[in-house]
mmCIF file of C-alpha atoms in Angstrom:
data_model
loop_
_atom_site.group_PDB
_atom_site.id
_atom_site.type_symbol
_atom_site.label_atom_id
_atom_site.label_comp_id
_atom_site.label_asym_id
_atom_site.label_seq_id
_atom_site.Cartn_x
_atom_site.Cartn_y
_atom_site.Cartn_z
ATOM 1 C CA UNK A 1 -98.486 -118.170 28.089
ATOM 2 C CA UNK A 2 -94.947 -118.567 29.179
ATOM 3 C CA UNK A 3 -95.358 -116.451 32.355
ATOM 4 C CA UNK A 4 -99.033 -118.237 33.424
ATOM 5 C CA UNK A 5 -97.027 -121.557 32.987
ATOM 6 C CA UNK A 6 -94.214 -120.478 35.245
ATOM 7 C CA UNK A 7 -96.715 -118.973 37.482
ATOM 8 C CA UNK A 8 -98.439 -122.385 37.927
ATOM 9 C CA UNK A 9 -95.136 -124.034 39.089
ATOM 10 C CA UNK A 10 -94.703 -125.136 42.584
ATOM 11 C CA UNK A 11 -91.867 -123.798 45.054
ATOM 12 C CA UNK A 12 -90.600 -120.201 44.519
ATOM 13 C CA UNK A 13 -92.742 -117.170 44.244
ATOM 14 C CA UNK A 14 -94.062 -115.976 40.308
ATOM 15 C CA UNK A 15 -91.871 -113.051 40.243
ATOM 16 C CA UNK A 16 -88.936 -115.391 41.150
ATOM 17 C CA UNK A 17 -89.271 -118.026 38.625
ATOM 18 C CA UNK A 18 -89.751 -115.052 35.478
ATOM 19 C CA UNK A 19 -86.792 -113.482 36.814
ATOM 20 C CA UNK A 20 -84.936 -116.714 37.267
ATOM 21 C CA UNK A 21 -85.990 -117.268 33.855
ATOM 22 C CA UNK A 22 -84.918 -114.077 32.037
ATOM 23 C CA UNK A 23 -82.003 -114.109 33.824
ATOM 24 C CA UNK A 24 -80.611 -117.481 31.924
ATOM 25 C CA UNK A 25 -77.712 -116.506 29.479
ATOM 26 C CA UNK A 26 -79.458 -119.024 26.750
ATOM 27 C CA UNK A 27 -82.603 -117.656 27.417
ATOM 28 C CA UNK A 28 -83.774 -116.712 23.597
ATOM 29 C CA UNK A 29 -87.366 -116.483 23.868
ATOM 30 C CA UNK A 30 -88.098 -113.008 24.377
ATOM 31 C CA UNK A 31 -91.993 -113.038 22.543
ATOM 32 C CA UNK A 32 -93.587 -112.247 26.060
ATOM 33 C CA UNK A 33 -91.628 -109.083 26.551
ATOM 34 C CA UNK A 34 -93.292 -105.863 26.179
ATOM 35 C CA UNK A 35 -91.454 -103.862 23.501
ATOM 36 C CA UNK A 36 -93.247 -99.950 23.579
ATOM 37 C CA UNK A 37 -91.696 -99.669 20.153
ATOM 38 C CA UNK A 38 -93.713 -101.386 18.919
ATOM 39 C CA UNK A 39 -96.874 -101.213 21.146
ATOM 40 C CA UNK A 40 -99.804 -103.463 20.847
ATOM 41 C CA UNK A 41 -102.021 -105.867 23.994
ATOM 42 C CA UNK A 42 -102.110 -104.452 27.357
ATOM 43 C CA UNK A 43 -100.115 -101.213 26.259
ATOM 44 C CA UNK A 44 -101.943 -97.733 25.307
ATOM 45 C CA UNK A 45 -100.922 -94.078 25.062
ATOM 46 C CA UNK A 46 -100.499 -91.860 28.090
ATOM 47 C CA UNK A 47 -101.324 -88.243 27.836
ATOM 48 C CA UNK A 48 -99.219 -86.165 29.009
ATOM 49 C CA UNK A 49 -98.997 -82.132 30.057
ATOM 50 C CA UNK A 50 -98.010 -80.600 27.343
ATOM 51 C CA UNK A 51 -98.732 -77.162 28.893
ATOM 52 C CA UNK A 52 -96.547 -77.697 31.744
ATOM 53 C CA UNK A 53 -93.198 -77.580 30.005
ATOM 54 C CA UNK A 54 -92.060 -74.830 27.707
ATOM 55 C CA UNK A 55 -90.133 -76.275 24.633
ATOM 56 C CA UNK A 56 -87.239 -73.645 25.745
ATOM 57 C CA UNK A 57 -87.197 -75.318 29.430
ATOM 58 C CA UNK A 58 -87.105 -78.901 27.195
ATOM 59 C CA UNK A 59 -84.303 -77.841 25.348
ATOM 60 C CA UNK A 60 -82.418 -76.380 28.430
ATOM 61 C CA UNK A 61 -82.215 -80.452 29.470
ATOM 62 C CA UNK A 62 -81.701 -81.657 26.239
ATOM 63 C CA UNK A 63 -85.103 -82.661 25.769
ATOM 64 C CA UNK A 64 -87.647 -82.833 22.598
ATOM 65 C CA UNK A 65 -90.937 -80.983 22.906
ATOM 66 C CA UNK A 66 -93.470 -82.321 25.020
ATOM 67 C CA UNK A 67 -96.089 -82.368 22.252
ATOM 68 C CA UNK A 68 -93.656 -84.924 20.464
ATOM 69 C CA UNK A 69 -92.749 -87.682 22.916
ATOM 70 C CA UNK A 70 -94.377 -90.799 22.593
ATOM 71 C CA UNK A 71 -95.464 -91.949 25.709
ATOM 72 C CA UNK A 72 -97.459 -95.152 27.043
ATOM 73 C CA UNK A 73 -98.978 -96.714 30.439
ATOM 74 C CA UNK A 74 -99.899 -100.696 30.432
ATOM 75 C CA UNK A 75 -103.305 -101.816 31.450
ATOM 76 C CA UNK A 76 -102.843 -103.380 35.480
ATOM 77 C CA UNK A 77 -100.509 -100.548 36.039
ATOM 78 C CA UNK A 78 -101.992 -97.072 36.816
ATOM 79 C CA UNK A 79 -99.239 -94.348 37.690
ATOM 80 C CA UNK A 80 -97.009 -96.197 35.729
ATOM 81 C CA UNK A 81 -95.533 -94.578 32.318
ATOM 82 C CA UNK A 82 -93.543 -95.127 29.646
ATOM 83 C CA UNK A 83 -91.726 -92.473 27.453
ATOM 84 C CA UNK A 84 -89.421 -93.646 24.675
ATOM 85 C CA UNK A 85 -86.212 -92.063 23.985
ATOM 86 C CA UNK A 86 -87.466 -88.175 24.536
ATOM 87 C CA UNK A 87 -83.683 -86.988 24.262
ATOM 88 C CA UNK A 88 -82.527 -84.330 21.566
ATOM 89 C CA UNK A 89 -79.520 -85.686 19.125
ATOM 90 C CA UNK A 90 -75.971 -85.989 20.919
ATOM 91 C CA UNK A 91 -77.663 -85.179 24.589
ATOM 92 C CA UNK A 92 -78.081 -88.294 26.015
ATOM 93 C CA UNK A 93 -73.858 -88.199 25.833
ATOM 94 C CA UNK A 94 -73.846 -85.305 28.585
ATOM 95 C CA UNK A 95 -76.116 -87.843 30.607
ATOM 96 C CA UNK A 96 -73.374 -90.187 30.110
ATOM 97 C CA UNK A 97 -70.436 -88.062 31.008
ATOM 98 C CA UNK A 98 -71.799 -86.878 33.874
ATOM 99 C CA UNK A 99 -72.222 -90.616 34.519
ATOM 100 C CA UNK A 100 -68.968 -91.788 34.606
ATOM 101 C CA UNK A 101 -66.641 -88.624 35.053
ATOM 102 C CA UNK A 102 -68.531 -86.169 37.537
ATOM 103 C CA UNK A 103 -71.192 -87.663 39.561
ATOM 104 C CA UNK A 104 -69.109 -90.540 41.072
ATOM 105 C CA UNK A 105 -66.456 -88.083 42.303
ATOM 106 C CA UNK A 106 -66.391 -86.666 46.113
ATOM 107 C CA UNK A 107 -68.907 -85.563 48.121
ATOM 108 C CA UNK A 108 -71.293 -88.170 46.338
ATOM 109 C CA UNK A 109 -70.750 -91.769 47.498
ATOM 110 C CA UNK A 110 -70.242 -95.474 45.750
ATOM 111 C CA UNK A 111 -70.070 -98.756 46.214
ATOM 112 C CA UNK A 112 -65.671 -98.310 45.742
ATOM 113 C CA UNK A 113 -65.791 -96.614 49.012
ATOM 114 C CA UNK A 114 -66.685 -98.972 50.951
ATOM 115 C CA UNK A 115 -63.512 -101.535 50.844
ATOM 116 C CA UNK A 116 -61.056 -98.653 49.181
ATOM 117 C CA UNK A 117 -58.758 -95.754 51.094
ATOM 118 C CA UNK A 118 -60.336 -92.663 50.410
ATOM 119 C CA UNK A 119 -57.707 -91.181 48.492
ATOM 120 C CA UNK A 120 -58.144 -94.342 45.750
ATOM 121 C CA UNK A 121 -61.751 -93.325 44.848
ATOM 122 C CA UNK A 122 -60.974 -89.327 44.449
ATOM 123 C CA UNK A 123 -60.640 -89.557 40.453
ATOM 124 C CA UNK A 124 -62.026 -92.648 39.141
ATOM 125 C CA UNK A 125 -62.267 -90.958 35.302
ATOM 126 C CA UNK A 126 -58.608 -89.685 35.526
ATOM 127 C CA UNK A 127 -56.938 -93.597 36.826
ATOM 128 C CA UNK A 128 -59.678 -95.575 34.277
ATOM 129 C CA UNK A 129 -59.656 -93.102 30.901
ATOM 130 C CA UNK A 130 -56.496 -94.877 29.447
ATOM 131 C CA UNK A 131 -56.775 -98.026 30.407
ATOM 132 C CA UNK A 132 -61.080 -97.971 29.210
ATOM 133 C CA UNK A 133 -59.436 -96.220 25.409
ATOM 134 C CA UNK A 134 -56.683 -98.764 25.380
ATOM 135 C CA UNK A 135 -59.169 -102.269 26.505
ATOM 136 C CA UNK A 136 -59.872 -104.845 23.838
ATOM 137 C CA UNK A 137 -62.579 -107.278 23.653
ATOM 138 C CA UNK A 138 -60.507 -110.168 25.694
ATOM 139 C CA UNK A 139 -61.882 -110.448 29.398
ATOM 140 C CA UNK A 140 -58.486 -110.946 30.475
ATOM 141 C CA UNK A 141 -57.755 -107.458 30.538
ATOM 142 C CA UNK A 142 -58.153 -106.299 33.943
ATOM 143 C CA UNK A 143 -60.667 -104.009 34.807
ATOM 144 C CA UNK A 144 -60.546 -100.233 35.554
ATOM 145 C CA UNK A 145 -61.750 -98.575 38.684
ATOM 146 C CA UNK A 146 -65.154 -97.548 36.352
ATOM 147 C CA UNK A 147 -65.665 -101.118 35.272
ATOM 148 C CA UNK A 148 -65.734 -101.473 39.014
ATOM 149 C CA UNK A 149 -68.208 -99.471 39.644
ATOM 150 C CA UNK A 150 -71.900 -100.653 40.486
ATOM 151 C CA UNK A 151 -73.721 -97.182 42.134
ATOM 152 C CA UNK A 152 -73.302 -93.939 43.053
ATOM 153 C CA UNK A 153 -75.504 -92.122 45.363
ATOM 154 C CA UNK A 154 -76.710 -88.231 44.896
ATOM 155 C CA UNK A 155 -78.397 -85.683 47.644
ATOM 156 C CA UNK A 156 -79.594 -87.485 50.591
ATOM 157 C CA UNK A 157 -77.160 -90.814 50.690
ATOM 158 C CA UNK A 158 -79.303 -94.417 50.879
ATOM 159 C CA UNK A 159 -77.836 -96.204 53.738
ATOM 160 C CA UNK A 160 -77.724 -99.986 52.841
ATOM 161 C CA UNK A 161 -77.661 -100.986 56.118
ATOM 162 C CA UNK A 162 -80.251 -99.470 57.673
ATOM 163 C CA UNK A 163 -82.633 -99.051 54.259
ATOM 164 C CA UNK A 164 -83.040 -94.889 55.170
ATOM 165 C CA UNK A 165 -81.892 -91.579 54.008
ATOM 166 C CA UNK A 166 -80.962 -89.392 56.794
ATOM 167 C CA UNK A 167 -80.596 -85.416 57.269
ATOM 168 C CA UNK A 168 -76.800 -85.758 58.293
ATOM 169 C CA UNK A 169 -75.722 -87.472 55.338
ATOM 170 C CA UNK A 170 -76.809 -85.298 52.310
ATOM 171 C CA UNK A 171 -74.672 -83.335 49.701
ATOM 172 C CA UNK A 172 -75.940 -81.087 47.413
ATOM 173 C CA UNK A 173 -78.037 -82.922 44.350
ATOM 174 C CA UNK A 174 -76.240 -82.126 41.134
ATOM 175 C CA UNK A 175 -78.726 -79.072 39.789
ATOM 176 C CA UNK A 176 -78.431 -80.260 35.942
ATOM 177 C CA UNK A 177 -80.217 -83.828 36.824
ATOM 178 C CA UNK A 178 -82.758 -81.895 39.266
ATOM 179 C CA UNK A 179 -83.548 -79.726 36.146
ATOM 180 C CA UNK A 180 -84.151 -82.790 33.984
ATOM 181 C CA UNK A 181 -85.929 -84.526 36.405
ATOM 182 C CA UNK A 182 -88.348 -81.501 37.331
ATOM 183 C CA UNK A 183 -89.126 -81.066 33.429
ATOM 184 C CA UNK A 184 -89.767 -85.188 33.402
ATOM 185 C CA UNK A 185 -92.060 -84.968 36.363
ATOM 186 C CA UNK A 186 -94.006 -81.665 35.561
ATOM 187 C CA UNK A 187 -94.712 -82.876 31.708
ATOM 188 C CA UNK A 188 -95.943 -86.769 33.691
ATOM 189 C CA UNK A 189 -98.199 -83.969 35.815
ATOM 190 C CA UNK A 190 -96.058 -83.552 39.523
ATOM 191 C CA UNK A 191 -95.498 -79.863 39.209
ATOM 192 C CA UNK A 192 -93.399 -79.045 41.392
ATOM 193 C CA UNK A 193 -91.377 -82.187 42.151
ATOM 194 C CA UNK A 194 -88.020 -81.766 43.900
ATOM 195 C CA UNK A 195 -85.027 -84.179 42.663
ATOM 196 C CA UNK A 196 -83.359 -84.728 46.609
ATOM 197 C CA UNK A 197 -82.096 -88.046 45.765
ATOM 198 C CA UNK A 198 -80.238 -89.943 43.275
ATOM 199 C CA UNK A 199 -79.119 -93.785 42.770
ATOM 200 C CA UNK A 200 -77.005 -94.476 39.967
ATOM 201 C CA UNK A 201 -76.671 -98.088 38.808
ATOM 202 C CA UNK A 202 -74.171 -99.077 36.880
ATOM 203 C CA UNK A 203 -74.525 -102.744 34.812
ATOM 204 C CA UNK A 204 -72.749 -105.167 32.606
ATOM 205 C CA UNK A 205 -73.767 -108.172 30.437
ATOM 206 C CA UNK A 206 -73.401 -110.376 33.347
ATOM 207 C CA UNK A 207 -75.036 -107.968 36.105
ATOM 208 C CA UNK A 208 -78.783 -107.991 37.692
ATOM 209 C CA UNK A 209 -80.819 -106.081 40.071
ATOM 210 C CA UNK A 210 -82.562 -108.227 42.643
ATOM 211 C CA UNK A 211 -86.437 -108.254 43.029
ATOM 212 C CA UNK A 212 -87.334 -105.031 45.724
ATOM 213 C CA UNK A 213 -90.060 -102.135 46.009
ATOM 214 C CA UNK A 214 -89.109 -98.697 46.799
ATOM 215 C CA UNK A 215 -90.555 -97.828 49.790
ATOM 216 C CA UNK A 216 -87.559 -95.872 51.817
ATOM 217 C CA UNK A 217 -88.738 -92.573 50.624
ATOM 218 C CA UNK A 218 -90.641 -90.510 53.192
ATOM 219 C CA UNK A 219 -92.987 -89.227 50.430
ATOM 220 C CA UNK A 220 -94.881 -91.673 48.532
ATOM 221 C CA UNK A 221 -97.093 -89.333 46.550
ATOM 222 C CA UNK A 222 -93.790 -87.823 44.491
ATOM 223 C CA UNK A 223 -92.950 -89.941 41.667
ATOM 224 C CA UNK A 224 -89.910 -92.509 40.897
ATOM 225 C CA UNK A 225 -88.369 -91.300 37.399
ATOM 226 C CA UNK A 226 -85.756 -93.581 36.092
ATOM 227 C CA UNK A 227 -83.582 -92.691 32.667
ATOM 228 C CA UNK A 228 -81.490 -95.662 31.217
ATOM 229 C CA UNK A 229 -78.491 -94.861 28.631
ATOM 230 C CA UNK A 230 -75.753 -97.459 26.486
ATOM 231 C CA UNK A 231 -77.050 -100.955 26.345
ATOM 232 C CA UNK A 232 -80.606 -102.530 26.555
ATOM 233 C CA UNK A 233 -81.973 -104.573 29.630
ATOM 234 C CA UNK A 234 -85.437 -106.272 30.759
ATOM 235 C CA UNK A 235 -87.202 -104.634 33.423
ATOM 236 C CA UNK A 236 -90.039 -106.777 35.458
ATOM 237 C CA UNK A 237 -92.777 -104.787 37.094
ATOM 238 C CA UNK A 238 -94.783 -106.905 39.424
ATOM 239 C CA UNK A 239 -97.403 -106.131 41.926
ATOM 240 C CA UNK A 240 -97.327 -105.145 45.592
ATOM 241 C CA UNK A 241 -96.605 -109.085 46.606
ATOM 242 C CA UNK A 242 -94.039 -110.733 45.079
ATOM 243 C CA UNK A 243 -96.396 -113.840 44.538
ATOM 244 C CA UNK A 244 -98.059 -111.627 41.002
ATOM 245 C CA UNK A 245 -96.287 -112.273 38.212
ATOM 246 C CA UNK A 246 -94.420 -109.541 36.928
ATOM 247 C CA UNK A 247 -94.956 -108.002 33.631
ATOM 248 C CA UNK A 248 -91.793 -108.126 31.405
ATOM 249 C CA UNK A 249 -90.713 -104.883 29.306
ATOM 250 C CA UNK A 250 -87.481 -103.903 27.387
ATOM 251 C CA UNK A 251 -85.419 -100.783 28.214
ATOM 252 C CA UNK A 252 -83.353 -99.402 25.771
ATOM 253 C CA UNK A 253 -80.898 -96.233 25.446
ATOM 254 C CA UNK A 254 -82.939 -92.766 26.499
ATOM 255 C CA UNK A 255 -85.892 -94.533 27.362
ATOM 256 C CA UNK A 256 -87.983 -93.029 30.644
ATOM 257 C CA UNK A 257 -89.834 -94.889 33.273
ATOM 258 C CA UNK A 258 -92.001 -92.754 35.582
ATOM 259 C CA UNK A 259 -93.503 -95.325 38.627
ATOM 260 C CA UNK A 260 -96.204 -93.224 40.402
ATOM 261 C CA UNK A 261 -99.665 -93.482 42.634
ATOM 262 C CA UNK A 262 -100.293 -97.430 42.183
ATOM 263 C CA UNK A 263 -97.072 -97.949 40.512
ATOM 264 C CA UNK A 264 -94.419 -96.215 42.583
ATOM 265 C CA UNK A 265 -94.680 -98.655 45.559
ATOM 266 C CA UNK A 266 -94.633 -102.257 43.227
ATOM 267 C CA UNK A 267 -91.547 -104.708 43.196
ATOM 268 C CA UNK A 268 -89.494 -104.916 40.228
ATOM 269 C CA UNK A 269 -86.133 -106.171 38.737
ATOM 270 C CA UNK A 270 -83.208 -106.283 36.233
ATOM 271 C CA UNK A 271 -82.449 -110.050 35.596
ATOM 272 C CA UNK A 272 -80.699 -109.399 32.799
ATOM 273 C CA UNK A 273 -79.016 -106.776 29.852
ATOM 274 C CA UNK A 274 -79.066 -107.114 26.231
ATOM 275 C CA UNK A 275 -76.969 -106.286 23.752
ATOM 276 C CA UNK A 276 -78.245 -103.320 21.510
ATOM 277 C CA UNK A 277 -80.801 -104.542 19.767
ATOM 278 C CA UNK A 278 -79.911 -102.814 16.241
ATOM 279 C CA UNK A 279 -76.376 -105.435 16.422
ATOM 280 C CA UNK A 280 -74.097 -102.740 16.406
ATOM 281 C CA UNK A 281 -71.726 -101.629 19.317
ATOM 282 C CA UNK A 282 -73.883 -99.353 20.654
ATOM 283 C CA UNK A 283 -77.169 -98.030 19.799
ATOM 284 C CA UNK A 284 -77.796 -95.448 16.882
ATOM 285 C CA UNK A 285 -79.144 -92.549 19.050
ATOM 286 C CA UNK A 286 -75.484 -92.308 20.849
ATOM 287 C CA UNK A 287 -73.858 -92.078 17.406
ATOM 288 C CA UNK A 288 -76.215 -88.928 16.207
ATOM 289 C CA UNK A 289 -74.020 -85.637 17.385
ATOM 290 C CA UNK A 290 -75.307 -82.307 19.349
ATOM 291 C CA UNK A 291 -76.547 -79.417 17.735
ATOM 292 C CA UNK A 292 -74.008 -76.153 18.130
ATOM 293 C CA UNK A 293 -76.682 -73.956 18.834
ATOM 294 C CA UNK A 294 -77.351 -74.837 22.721
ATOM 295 C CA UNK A 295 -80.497 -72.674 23.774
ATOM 296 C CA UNK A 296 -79.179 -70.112 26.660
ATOM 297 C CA UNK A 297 -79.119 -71.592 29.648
ATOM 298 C CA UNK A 298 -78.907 -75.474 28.711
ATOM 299 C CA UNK A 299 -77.897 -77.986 31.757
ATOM 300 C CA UNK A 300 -76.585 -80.081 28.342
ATOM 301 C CA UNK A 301 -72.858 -79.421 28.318
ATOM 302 C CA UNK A 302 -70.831 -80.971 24.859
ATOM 303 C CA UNK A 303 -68.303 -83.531 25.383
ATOM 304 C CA UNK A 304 -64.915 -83.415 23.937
ATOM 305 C CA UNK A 305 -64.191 -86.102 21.068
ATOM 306 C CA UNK A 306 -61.534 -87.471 23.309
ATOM 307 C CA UNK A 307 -64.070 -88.354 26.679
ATOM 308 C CA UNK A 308 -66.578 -89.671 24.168
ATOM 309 C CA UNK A 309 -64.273 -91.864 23.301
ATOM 310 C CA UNK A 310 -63.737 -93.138 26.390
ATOM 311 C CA UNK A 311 -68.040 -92.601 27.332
ATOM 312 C CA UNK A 312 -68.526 -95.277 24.237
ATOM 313 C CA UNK A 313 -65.602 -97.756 24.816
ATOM 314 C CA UNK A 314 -67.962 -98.227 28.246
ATOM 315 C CA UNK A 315 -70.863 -98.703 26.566
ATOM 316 C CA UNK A 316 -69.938 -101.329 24.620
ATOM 317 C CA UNK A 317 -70.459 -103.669 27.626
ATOM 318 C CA UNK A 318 -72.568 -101.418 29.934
ATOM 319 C CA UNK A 319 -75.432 -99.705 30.527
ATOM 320 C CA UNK A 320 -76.159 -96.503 33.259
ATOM 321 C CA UNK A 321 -79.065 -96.085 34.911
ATOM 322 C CA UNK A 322 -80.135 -92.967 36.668
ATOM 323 C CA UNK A 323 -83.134 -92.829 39.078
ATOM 324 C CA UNK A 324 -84.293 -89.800 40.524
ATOM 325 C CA UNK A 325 -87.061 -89.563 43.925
ATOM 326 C CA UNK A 326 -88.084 -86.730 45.992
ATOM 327 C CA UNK A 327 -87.564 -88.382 49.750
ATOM 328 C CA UNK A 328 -89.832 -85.968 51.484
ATOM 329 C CA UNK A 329 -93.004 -83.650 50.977
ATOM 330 C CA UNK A 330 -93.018 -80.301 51.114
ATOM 331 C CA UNK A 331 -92.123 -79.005 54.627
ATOM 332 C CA UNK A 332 -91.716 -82.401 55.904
ATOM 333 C CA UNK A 333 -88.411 -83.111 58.320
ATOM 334 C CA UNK A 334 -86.779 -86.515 58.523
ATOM 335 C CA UNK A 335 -87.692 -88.154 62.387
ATOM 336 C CA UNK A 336 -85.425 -87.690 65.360
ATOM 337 C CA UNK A 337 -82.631 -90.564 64.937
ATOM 338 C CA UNK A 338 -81.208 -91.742 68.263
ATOM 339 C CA UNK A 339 -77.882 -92.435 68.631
ATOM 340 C CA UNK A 340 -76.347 -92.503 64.756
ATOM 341 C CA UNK A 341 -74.776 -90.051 62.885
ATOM 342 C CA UNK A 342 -76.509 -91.318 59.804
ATOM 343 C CA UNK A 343 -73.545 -91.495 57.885
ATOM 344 C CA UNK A 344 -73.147 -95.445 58.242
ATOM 345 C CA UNK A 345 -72.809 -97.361 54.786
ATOM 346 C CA UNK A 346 -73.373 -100.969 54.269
ATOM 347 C CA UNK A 347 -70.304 -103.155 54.660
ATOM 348 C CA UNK A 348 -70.474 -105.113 51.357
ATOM 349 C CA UNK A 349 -71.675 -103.879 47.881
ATOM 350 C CA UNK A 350 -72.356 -107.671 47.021
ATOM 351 C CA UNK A 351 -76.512 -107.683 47.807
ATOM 352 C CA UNK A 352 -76.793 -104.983 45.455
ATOM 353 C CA UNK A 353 -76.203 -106.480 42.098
ATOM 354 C CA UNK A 354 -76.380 -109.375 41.356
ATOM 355 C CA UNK A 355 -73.366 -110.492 38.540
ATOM 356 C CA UNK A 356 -73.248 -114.183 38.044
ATOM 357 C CA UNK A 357 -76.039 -116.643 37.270
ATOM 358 C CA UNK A 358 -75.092 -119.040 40.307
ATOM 359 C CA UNK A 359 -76.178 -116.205 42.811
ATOM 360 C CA UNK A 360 -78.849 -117.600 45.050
ATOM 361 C CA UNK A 361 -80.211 -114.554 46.825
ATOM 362 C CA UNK A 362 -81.045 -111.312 45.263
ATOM 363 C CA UNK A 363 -81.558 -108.807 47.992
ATOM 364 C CA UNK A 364 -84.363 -105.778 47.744
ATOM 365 C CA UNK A 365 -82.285 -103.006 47.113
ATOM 366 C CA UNK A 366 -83.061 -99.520 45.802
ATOM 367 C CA UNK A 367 -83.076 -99.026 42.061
#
C-alpha cells in the first residue's frame, strides 16, 4: 500500500521516491519489506541443482550442502533468486578477512587510489588494525584508511569513467572467490560460469548505493551473484525502467542474491543499512566458530583470534558486499579500443556511494 501510494505521487520517478523513502534515518515502517526469513505473498521456493555440486566441492568454499539451502525467487522476477545464509559455521569470517586484509591490497584497485600516492594504499590492514582494535563508539575518533574504504575492484578493473572493463587492465581474479562463485552459479544451474570480475562495496550506517542496472558486462546470459556479510541493508529490485516501482527486500549477513535471464539486467539500490536485526553488535552467525576439520583442499582459510578481532570491531558499523560477474562468453574478446590504454579510473569516488541524506544525485554505478 505504501509503495502504490508513493507510486501515485507526482514529480520523481517510483523507484526514486521508495528509495528516497527508505533512505530516511526515521524511517520505521519497514512492513512492506520482503523478509525471505520469513517468506509469505509474492515469495516461493526456487529449486535448485542439487546434482551439480558435490557436498565435498561445498565444503571446499565453506558452503552447506546443496540439498539444505533454503532458497526463494519472488513472483514478477524470473532469474532472480534468493538463498539465505548457505555458509558453514565460522566461514563467512574468511569471506570477511579476505575483505578487508587481502583483496584491497596491490594489483587490485579502490576507490583510495584515486586521490592517494601509491605507496599510502600498499597496506591498508597493517596502518588501520590498531587504530580499528583501539576505536570506541564516539565519531570523533578519526577514521582509519579501511573505514575509508568504499570498493575494491577484482579481475578485469570497472572503469568509472568510461562504464567498461577492458583487456589491458585485468589482474588475476582471486581463485578462492572464483571457486565460491562457480559452486553458487552451478548449484543456481550456470555450469560452467567463470568469476572474471569482482566489485567489492564497502558500507556504513550512513552509506547508499544509487539506483543503476548492470549492463557493462559483455555477456548478459552469465549470472550476477552477490554475497553480503556484517550488518543488514534493504535492497530495491525494480524493473527495466526506473518508472516500476521497485520491490523492497532485506539483506542480512551470508545471505546470496543470484540476478539472472529477466533479472540480471533490472535497476536496483541500497538506500539504506540496518543495524543487525537480532540487537546485538553483530549478527549471531559471525559469533559461531569454524570447524578444525577443514575438508582437503578448502579455499576457507581460519583467521587468527587477533584479525577477528579487528574483522568484528568493523562490523559493528559496516557491512561488505561482494559481487561476482563473468564479463564475457566463452571465446568472446573485448572490441578493438582506439586510442586508450584502458587503464583510466574515474577522478572522484563521490558518485559511487552515496553517504549523507542531503545527497541529491545518486549516480548508476556498478554494484
Amino acid at each position: 500500500e505504501m509503495a502504490a501510494a508513493l507510486t501515485r505521487e507526482g514529480g520523481e520517478d517510483a523507484f526514486r521516491r521508495l528509495f528516497r523513502f527508505y533512505r530516511q534515518r526515521d524511517a520505521s515502517d519497514l512492513r512492506g519489506v520482503v523478509d525471505f526469513s520469513a517468506p509469505g505473498g509474492q515469495v516461493f521456493r526456487s529449486q535448485l541443482s542439487i546434482s551439480s555440486v558435490s557436498d565435498q566441492d561445498a565444503y571446499k568454499a565453506g558452503l552447506q550442502p546443496v540439498s539444505q539451502w533454503k532458497a526463494y525467487g519472488l513472483n514478477g522476477y524470473p532469474g532472480f533468486i534468493f538463498i539465505l545464509n548457505p555458509f558453514l559455521p565460522g566461514c563467512q569470517r574468511h569471506w570477511v578477512k579476505q575483505c578487508l586484509k587481502v583483496y584491497p591490497q596491490k594489483p587490485n584497485v579502490c576507490n583510495l587510489d584515486l586521490h592517494m600516492a601509491p605507496e599510502k594504499t600498499i597496506d591498508l590492514w597493517g596502518q588501520s588494525k590498531e587504530q580499528l582494535r583501539r576505536k570506541s563508539s564516539s565519531k570523533r575518533d578519526p577514521r582509519s584508511l579501511l573505514e575509508k574504504l568504499r570498493w575494491v575492484t577484482l579481475g578485469y578493473h570497472y572503469n568509472w569513467d568510461t562504464k567498461k572493463y577492458s583487456a589491458n587492465h585485468h589482474t588475476p581474479f582471486p581463485s578462492d572467490l572464483a571457486f565460491l562463485s562457480e559452486q553458487v552459479a552451478a548449484a543456481c544451474g550456470f555450469w560452467g560460469f567463470q568469476a572474471q570480475a569482482g566489485i567489492l562495496n564497502y558500507y556504513h550506517f550512513d552509506s547508499s548505493l544509487g539506483i543503476h542496472a548492470d549492463e557493462s558486462e559483455l555477456d548478459h546470459s552469465r549470472p550476477l551473484l552477490s554475497f553480503s556479510f556484517g550488518q543488514s541493508s534493504i535492497f530495491l529490485l525494480g524493473g527495466l525502467k526506473r518508472e516500476e516501482t521497485p520491490t523492497a527486500m532485506f539483506m542480512h549477513s551470508g545471505d546470496i542474491m543470484v540476478m539472472s535471464g529477466f533479472s540480471r539486467l533490472l535497476y536496483h539500490a541500497v538506500p539504506r543499512v540496518l543495524r543487525n536485526p537480532e540487537g546485538t553488535a553483530l549478527p549471531s552467525c559471525l559469533d559461531q566458530a569454524l570447524s578444525s576439520d577443514l575438508p582437503l583442499g578448502s579455499v576457507i582459510e581460519p583467521s587468527s583470534d587477533e584479525d577477528w578481532q579487528v574483522c568484528a570491531k568493523y562490523l559493528q558499523s559496516s557491512r561488505i558486499n561482494m559481487t561476482v560477474r563473468q564479463v564475457l562468453a566463452e571465446g568472446q574478446k573485448f572490441p578493438e579500443e582506439s586510442g586508450t590504454n584502458g587503464k583510466g579510473q574515474a577522478s572522484s569516488d563521490s558518485s559511487y556511494h552515496q553517504v549523507n541524506s542531503r545527497a541529491k544525485r545518486h549516480k548508476p554505478n556498478g554494484d
